[in-house]
Amino acid sequence: MTTTNATTNRLPMPLYTQVLIAVIFGGLLGVIFGQDPYLGGITNAQLGKLGMMVVQLLKTLAIPLIFFAILDALIRTSLPLSQGTRLLVICLVNVTVAMTIGLVIMNSWQPGVSWQGHVDQLLQLVPGSKAPAKVATSQTPIEDLAAYIPRTILAPFSTNNIIGVVLLALVIGALLRRLHMRAARKGEDDLAIVRFVEWVYEWLVRILGWIIHAVPFAVFGVVAQVVGKSGVGVFSILWIFLVAMLAGLTIHALIYYPLVAWFVGKKSPKVYLGQGADAIMTAMSCNSSLATVPVTLHCLNRMHVSAQSSRLAACVGTNLNNDGITLYEAMAALFLAQALGYDLSLTSQFLIVAASIIAGAGVAGIPEAGMIVLPLVLSAAGLPDTVIAAAIPLIMTVDWIIARARSGVNVMSDMLVAILLDAGLKQSSAEPNTAGYRPETVVPRSESQLS
């Protein structure tokens, strides 16, 4: 018992703290040695290549992780049709507004233009050379959309086609769900393939945890390489990225959410923000909307939101209410596309938005979901792998700030959805199938992984 308590009391150092330490020491190494060899011939450039391998591992793991996460969610989650439809509509409206805010900011302000010319430093290109000027796209929107339909079952996995992977997961997941429910009605045990999906998903999440432990080393290596090549001044361009991301998240969270809660949900900003402050601050401190679910439920109870609506939004809806992640992913992809001088059509931007939405929903409940999704969304934007591998570790130096803002936005989304669901229930005197509905039975299985 003593050993168990001692182990419990030794809390691991937060990832953002490890990343900050990696940035400091990587920067010092880059300043001191530059491009000169040290420690038996090792150079900062070699450390950078090792660091980029971790980013590649994240990208490799992301596709199967999203695929099995969607399968697992479809098989396990039980939700009445009427409430599920209402929940889905509210979430779609919220994420549509979030994406609109992001597109307006990125197309009117164009903050990524400030990075033009600096991308060469990230890619270690020969001076005077340029990155590709534009993304290769088809002539019509229909052809753009058709490109995401998989030609074979395995094609989306080999080409990192996130939209194709999600389409396959939805079709296969719906079939497995039907077979699972048929077996349950007959009183039979779970199908072997259902147990296999659960087992693979749990192992993928576990492997993800191992890779995340290596992320600070990746940041250390890439920062040492970039600073050794370009100097400390390379970090001076990060502030515009940070401001752009926080601007989109702030407008969505502090203007749209309170207004909708007030005018539609009949909860004033004083109630919505004041009574929900504990959940928002908890999410920002622990960087997890899923870990904040108990506090979110407590705050909604203080707002006099029904337990049914609260649990439906905070427990089931947390797999859909990822406005913070989806807004960030889309804006980051457009930011880097602007930095490379890509002339993205509106259709291409909408495809990036679609990839952000479905990828964000696909990794709900997974630790460091934003980090997992970002390489895939950047690929959907048509960015070269070299850009993705070089830019992500640099972005991660400020991502720990943005990540906390994303978690706060996700929790605010959960609370808003609960308020709107409750308002809808009060307007309709009788909802079918709600009498026998027990929300506590549909808590996502991934929540148990927090213990």
XYZ file of C-alpha atoms in Angstrom:
451
model
C 0.000 0.000 0.000
C 2.873 2.339 0.806
C 4.380 1.770 -2.610
C 1.074 2.513 -4.314
C 0.619 5.788 -2.443
C 4.160 6.862 -3.172
C 3.670 6.162 -6.846
C 0.398 8.074 -6.857
C 1.981 11.108 -5.200
C 4.739 11.313 -7.809
C 2.861 13.281 -10.428
C 4.527 13.335 -13.847
C 5.828 16.616 -15.135
C 3.212 18.227 -17.455
C 3.957 17.916 -21.159
C 4.016 21.681 -21.668
C 6.694 22.012 -18.956
C 8.799 19.355 -20.667
C 8.367 21.154 -24.007
C 9.428 24.486 -22.476
C 12.556 22.869 -21.009
C 13.285 21.277 -24.390
C 12.918 24.659 -26.126
C 15.334 26.330 -23.673
C 18.039 23.679 -23.903
C 17.598 23.177 -27.639
C 17.922 26.922 -28.183
C 21.049 27.090 -26.028
C 22.607 24.216 -27.937
C 21.823 25.929 -31.237
C 23.311 29.244 -30.085
C 26.480 27.694 -28.670
C 27.379 25.261 -31.462
C 25.480 26.562 -34.488
C 26.140 24.101 -37.315
C 29.452 22.889 -35.906
C 29.798 19.271 -34.722
C 30.042 18.349 -31.043
C 30.013 15.226 -28.884
C 31.919 13.000 -31.264
C 30.693 14.498 -34.509
C 26.963 14.874 -33.739
C 25.482 18.053 -35.202
C 22.300 20.011 -34.528
C 21.132 19.093 -38.038
C 21.314 15.401 -37.110
C 19.357 16.046 -33.936
C 16.717 17.801 -36.025
C 16.329 14.759 -38.268
C 15.856 12.523 -35.225
C 13.277 14.948 -33.875
C 11.298 14.890 -37.112
C 11.061 11.113 -36.848
C 8.769 11.564 -33.849
C 6.463 13.776 -35.921
C 6.399 11.079 -38.597
C 5.472 8.486 -35.975
C 2.550 10.647 -34.858
C 1.364 10.967 -38.434
C 1.691 7.220 -39.009
C -0.304 6.403 -35.874
C -3.048 8.956 -36.501
C -4.841 7.172 -39.358
C -5.400 3.801 -37.621
C -6.140 5.595 -34.342
C -8.940 7.658 -35.872
C -10.292 4.626 -37.737
C -10.573 2.420 -34.648
C -11.758 5.305 -32.439
C -14.742 5.834 -34.746
C -15.463 2.094 -34.898
C -15.349 1.833 -31.120
C -17.595 4.867 -30.616
C -20.208 3.647 -33.098
C -20.325 0.188 -31.546
C -20.465 1.269 -27.903
C -22.522 4.483 -27.804
C -26.284 4.206 -27.318
C -28.441 7.268 -27.990
C -32.173 7.820 -28.696
C -32.828 9.044 -32.234
C -34.660 12.289 -31.354
C -32.076 13.429 -28.800
C -29.199 12.315 -30.963
C -30.546 14.313 -33.910
C -30.977 17.429 -31.771
C -27.467 17.023 -30.343
C -25.954 16.579 -33.799
C -27.721 19.655 -35.223
C -26.560 21.882 -32.358
C -22.976 20.652 -32.692
C -22.991 21.189 -36.459
C -24.284 24.756 -36.058
C -21.616 25.546 -33.457
C -18.740 24.128 -35.499
C -20.028 25.869 -38.648
C -19.906 29.205 -36.861
C -16.415 28.377 -35.575
C -15.182 27.551 -39.059
C -16.774 30.727 -40.463
C -14.933 32.803 -37.875
C -11.677 31.049 -38.754
C -12.107 31.515 -42.505
C -13.009 35.199 -42.124
C -9.936 35.861 -39.978
C -7.561 33.955 -42.241
C -8.874 35.444 -45.504
C -9.284 39.045 -44.351
C -6.194 39.380 -42.147
C -3.968 36.764 -43.865
C -1.551 36.480 -40.920
C 0.390 33.658 -42.588
C 1.798 36.101 -45.141
C 4.146 37.372 -42.415
C 5.915 33.990 -42.530
C 6.634 34.132 -46.249
C 10.378 33.904 -46.743
C 10.882 32.334 -43.318
C 9.695 28.889 -44.376
C 13.010 28.366 -46.165
C 14.685 28.540 -42.763
C 12.431 25.803 -41.438
C 13.007 23.565 -44.442
C 16.756 24.166 -44.531
C 16.476 24.938 -48.242
C 19.290 26.323 -50.322
C 19.209 30.156 -50.160
C 17.212 31.592 -53.026
C 15.085 28.502 -53.603
C 11.352 28.618 -53.048
C 8.678 26.267 -51.784
C 5.947 25.213 -54.228
C 3.782 28.179 -55.169
C 0.395 26.487 -55.118
C -1.498 23.323 -54.422
C -2.337 21.084 -57.342
C -6.145 21.092 -57.473
C -8.695 20.042 -60.039
C -10.823 22.338 -62.132
C -14.207 21.756 -60.476
C -15.415 21.299 -56.855
C -17.007 17.954 -57.799
C -13.629 16.611 -58.904
C -12.061 17.872 -55.670
C -14.676 16.022 -53.628
C -14.444 12.902 -55.788
C -10.699 12.724 -55.075
C -11.479 11.869 -51.447
C -13.626 8.841 -52.305
C -11.363 5.800 -51.830
C -10.677 3.688 -54.909
C -9.868 0.632 -52.783
C -10.383 -0.206 -49.121
C -6.683 0.122 -48.284
C -6.000 3.232 -50.395
C -6.991 5.833 -47.726
C -4.591 4.260 -45.220
C -1.620 4.337 -47.596
C -2.305 7.888 -48.815
C -3.311 9.446 -45.443
C -6.711 10.322 -46.909
C -8.430 11.277 -43.650
C -11.852 11.856 -45.234
C -11.708 8.485 -46.970
C -10.692 6.771 -43.728
C -13.621 8.328 -41.856
C -16.085 7.315 -44.599
C -14.863 3.720 -44.378
C -15.008 3.777 -40.579
C -18.596 5.056 -40.631
C -19.750 2.355 -43.057
C -17.944 -0.509 -41.295
C -18.858 0.857 -37.856
C -22.563 1.026 -38.754
C -22.445 -2.612 -39.895
C -20.635 -3.760 -36.737
C -23.063 -1.783 -34.579
C -26.018 -3.569 -36.175
C -24.421 -6.973 -35.630
C -23.506 -6.031 -32.042
C -27.074 -4.926 -31.221
C -28.512 -8.086 -32.807
C -26.231 -10.240 -30.640
C -27.202 -8.221 -27.548
C -30.924 -8.753 -28.209
C -30.331 -12.513 -28.415
C -28.378 -12.431 -25.151
C -25.190 -13.568 -26.850
C -21.659 -12.498 -25.944
C -19.891 -9.742 -27.860
C -18.704 -10.692 -31.311
C -15.028 -11.503 -31.614
C -14.540 -8.611 -34.037
C -16.092 -6.190 -31.510
C -13.640 -7.329 -28.851
C -10.839 -7.046 -31.407
C -11.772 -3.414 -32.208
C -11.799 -2.557 -28.503
C -8.454 -4.266 -27.939
C -6.746 -2.560 -30.907
C -8.098 0.868 -29.936
C -6.855 0.530 -26.356
C -3.411 -0.516 -27.561
C -3.215 2.339 -30.058
C -4.014 4.825 -27.291
C -1.326 3.192 -25.138
C 1.251 3.411 -27.952
C 0.263 7.034 -28.453
C 1.148 7.688 -24.820
C 4.605 6.236 -25.388
C 5.173 8.416 -28.450
C 4.002 11.535 -26.620
C 6.750 10.936 -24.050
C 9.236 11.402 -26.919
C 7.723 14.695 -28.099
C 9.959 16.923 -25.886
C 13.029 15.232 -27.409
C 11.665 15.983 -30.883
C 11.195 19.636 -29.938
C 14.705 19.726 -28.446
C 16.270 18.381 -31.642
C 14.339 20.553 -34.086
C 14.834 23.730 -32.038
C 18.575 23.039 -31.837
C 18.659 22.554 -35.620
C 16.614 25.662 -36.474
C 18.402 27.955 -34.004
C 21.777 26.555 -35.073
C 20.950 27.379 -38.704
C 18.978 30.631 -38.437
C 19.634 32.004 -34.938
C 17.270 32.807 -32.062
C 15.481 35.383 -34.227
C 13.463 32.602 -35.850
C 11.166 32.628 -32.792
C 10.248 36.259 -33.388
C 7.832 35.135 -36.116
C 5.859 32.870 -33.776
C 3.918 35.654 -32.068
C 1.749 36.304 -35.127
C 0.758 32.596 -35.223
C -0.110 32.662 -31.521
C -2.173 35.852 -31.824
C -4.067 34.571 -34.872
C -5.027 31.280 -33.201
C -6.056 32.925 -29.920
C -8.062 35.571 -31.788
C -10.259 32.941 -33.456
C -10.746 30.966 -30.234
C -11.518 34.117 -28.212
C -14.133 35.478 -30.636
C -15.911 32.134 -30.774
C -15.802 31.509 -27.008
C -16.418 34.974 -25.559
C -18.801 36.446 -28.151
C -20.710 33.653 -29.924
C -21.189 31.267 -26.982
C -22.460 33.837 -24.425
C -24.816 35.464 -26.951
C -26.380 32.134 -27.973
C -26.654 31.001 -24.340
C -28.382 34.307 -23.528
C -30.799 34.718 -26.420
C -31.558 31.060 -27.170
C -30.804 29.250 -23.919
C -32.052 32.059 -21.648
C -28.865 32.012 -19.568
C -27.271 35.424 -19.171
C -23.500 35.831 -19.662
C -23.247 36.304 -15.882
C -24.767 32.848 -15.361
C -23.066 31.124 -18.302
C -19.570 32.499 -17.694
C -19.848 33.069 -13.953
C -21.343 29.722 -12.955
C -19.245 27.894 -15.571
C -15.925 29.505 -14.620
C -14.825 26.533 -12.505
C -15.170 24.123 -15.436
C -13.470 26.521 -17.853
C -10.497 27.128 -15.562
C -10.219 23.419 -14.713
C -10.090 22.537 -18.412
C -7.433 25.167 -19.055
C -5.334 24.001 -16.120
C -5.459 20.255 -16.837
C -5.670 20.669 -20.636
C -8.493 18.144 -20.999
C -12.210 18.640 -21.563
C -12.777 14.937 -20.871
C -11.080 15.086 -17.468
C -13.218 18.140 -16.657
C -16.543 16.301 -17.177
C -17.340 15.992 -13.400
C -16.715 19.713 -12.869
C -18.721 20.551 -16.004
C -21.689 18.570 -14.666
C -21.425 20.387 -11.326
C -21.393 23.799 -13.019
C -24.390 22.917 -15.196
C -26.264 21.816 -12.087
C -25.639 25.252 -10.566
C -27.064 26.780 -13.748
C -30.234 24.693 -13.146
C -29.733 22.667 -16.341
C -31.412 19.251 -16.152
C -29.234 16.250 -15.406
C -30.430 14.570 -18.587
C -29.290 17.411 -20.858
C -26.082 17.907 -18.888
C -24.999 14.284 -19.124
C -25.986 13.985 -22.748
C -23.906 17.047 -23.722
C -20.918 16.539 -21.405
C -20.610 12.742 -21.649
C -21.816 11.790 -25.120
C -21.498 15.224 -26.730
C -17.865 15.567 -25.711
C -17.118 13.303 -28.676
C -18.648 15.962 -30.972
C -18.155 19.295 -29.168
C -14.591 19.921 -30.296
C -14.941 23.459 -31.654
C -11.597 24.420 -30.124
C -9.678 21.639 -31.874
C -11.396 21.977 -35.246
C -11.043 25.771 -35.331
C -7.357 25.572 -34.463
C -6.575 22.817 -36.971
C -8.223 24.646 -39.874
C -6.646 28.003 -39.014
C -3.193 26.456 -38.573
C -3.429 24.712 -41.950
C -4.499 27.906 -43.703
C -1.788 29.874 -41.883
C 0.987 27.598 -43.159
C -0.554 27.501 -46.639
C -0.413 31.307 -46.730
C 3.188 31.199 -45.486
C 4.108 29.012 -48.460
C 2.293 31.286 -50.881
C -0.393 28.722 -51.742
C -3.396 30.201 -53.516
C -6.154 28.073 -52.012
C -9.573 28.233 -53.626
C -12.684 28.417 -51.464
C -13.391 24.767 -52.302
C -9.938 23.747 -51.067
C -10.493 25.717 -47.871
C -13.820 23.971 -47.291
C -12.109 20.601 -47.745
C -9.559 21.606 -45.097
C -12.458 22.596 -42.822
C -14.167 19.236 -43.451
C -10.946 17.371 -42.660
C -10.593 19.379 -39.429
C -14.162 18.627 -38.324
C -14.156 14.900 -38.942
C -10.619 14.423 -37.643
C -11.473 16.383 -34.483
C -14.528 14.198 -33.884
C -12.556 11.068 -34.671
C -9.964 11.578 -31.933
C -12.319 12.778 -29.205
C -11.128 11.649 -25.788
C -7.635 10.800 -27.009
C -4.742 12.480 -25.149
C -3.125 15.370 -27.027
C -5.769 15.088 -29.762
C -4.750 18.358 -31.398
C -1.202 17.130 -31.864
C -2.420 13.917 -33.491
C -4.841 15.597 -35.888
C -2.665 18.486 -37.063
C -0.324 16.509 -39.394
C -3.326 14.964 -41.176
C -5.116 18.272 -41.626
C -1.922 19.845 -42.940
C -1.665 16.973 -45.421
C -5.276 17.605 -46.474
C -4.231 21.189 -47.171
C -1.662 19.862 -49.627
C 1.395 20.840 -47.589
C 4.578 18.850 -48.312
C 5.753 16.373 -45.668
C 8.960 18.367 -45.228
C 6.949 21.448 -44.247
C 4.824 19.464 -41.817
C 7.826 17.797 -40.184
C 9.702 21.074 -39.768
C 6.800 23.364 -38.792
C 5.023 21.250 -36.173
C 7.865 21.140 -33.586
C 8.305 24.901 -33.975
C 4.571 25.491 -33.558
C 4.599 23.286 -30.481
C 6.741 25.825 -28.655
C 3.605 27.967 -28.283
C 1.037 25.182 -28.666
C 0.914 24.579 -24.906
C -0.736 27.999 -24.578
C -3.154 27.392 -27.441
C -3.924 23.865 -26.182
C -5.265 25.234 -22.912
C -7.410 27.734 -24.764
C -8.730 24.884 -26.956
C -9.688 22.829 -23.896
C -11.487 25.807 -22.376
C -13.409 26.353 -25.608
C -14.374 22.665 -25.781
C -15.796 22.771 -22.252
C -17.688 25.980 -23.020
C -19.113 24.167 -26.041
C -20.230 21.266 -23.827
C -22.015 23.668 -21.482
C -23.677 25.580 -24.331
C -24.942 22.362 -25.927
C -26.399 21.277 -22.570
C -28.149 24.633 -22.166
C -29.609 24.488 -25.686
C -30.713 20.860 -25.267
C -32.433 21.786 -22.017
C -34.158 24.751 -23.635
C -35.438 22.472 -26.389
C -36.761 19.927 -23.867
C -38.629 22.634 -21.968
C -40.260 23.900 -25.164
C -41.570 20.426 -26.049
C -43.791 19.114 -23.259
C -43.205 15.458 -24.136
C -40.220 13.936 -25.887
C -40.464 10.305 -27.144
C -38.236 7.726 -25.479
C -36.924 10.133 -22.828
C -38.712 8.508 -19.891
C -36.640 5.371 -20.027
C -33.443 7.087 -21.080
C -30.605 6.798 -18.592
C -27.763 9.153 -19.574
C -25.358 7.566 -17.161
C -25.289 4.461 -19.371
C -23.798 6.275 -22.342
C -20.680 7.771 -20.782
C -17.921 7.286 -23.375
C -15.669 4.365 -22.571
C -12.591 6.545 -23.073
C -13.489 8.466 -19.904
C -12.555 5.428 -17.817
C -9.011 5.703 -19.173
C -8.474 8.810 -17.063
C -8.191 6.786 -13.845
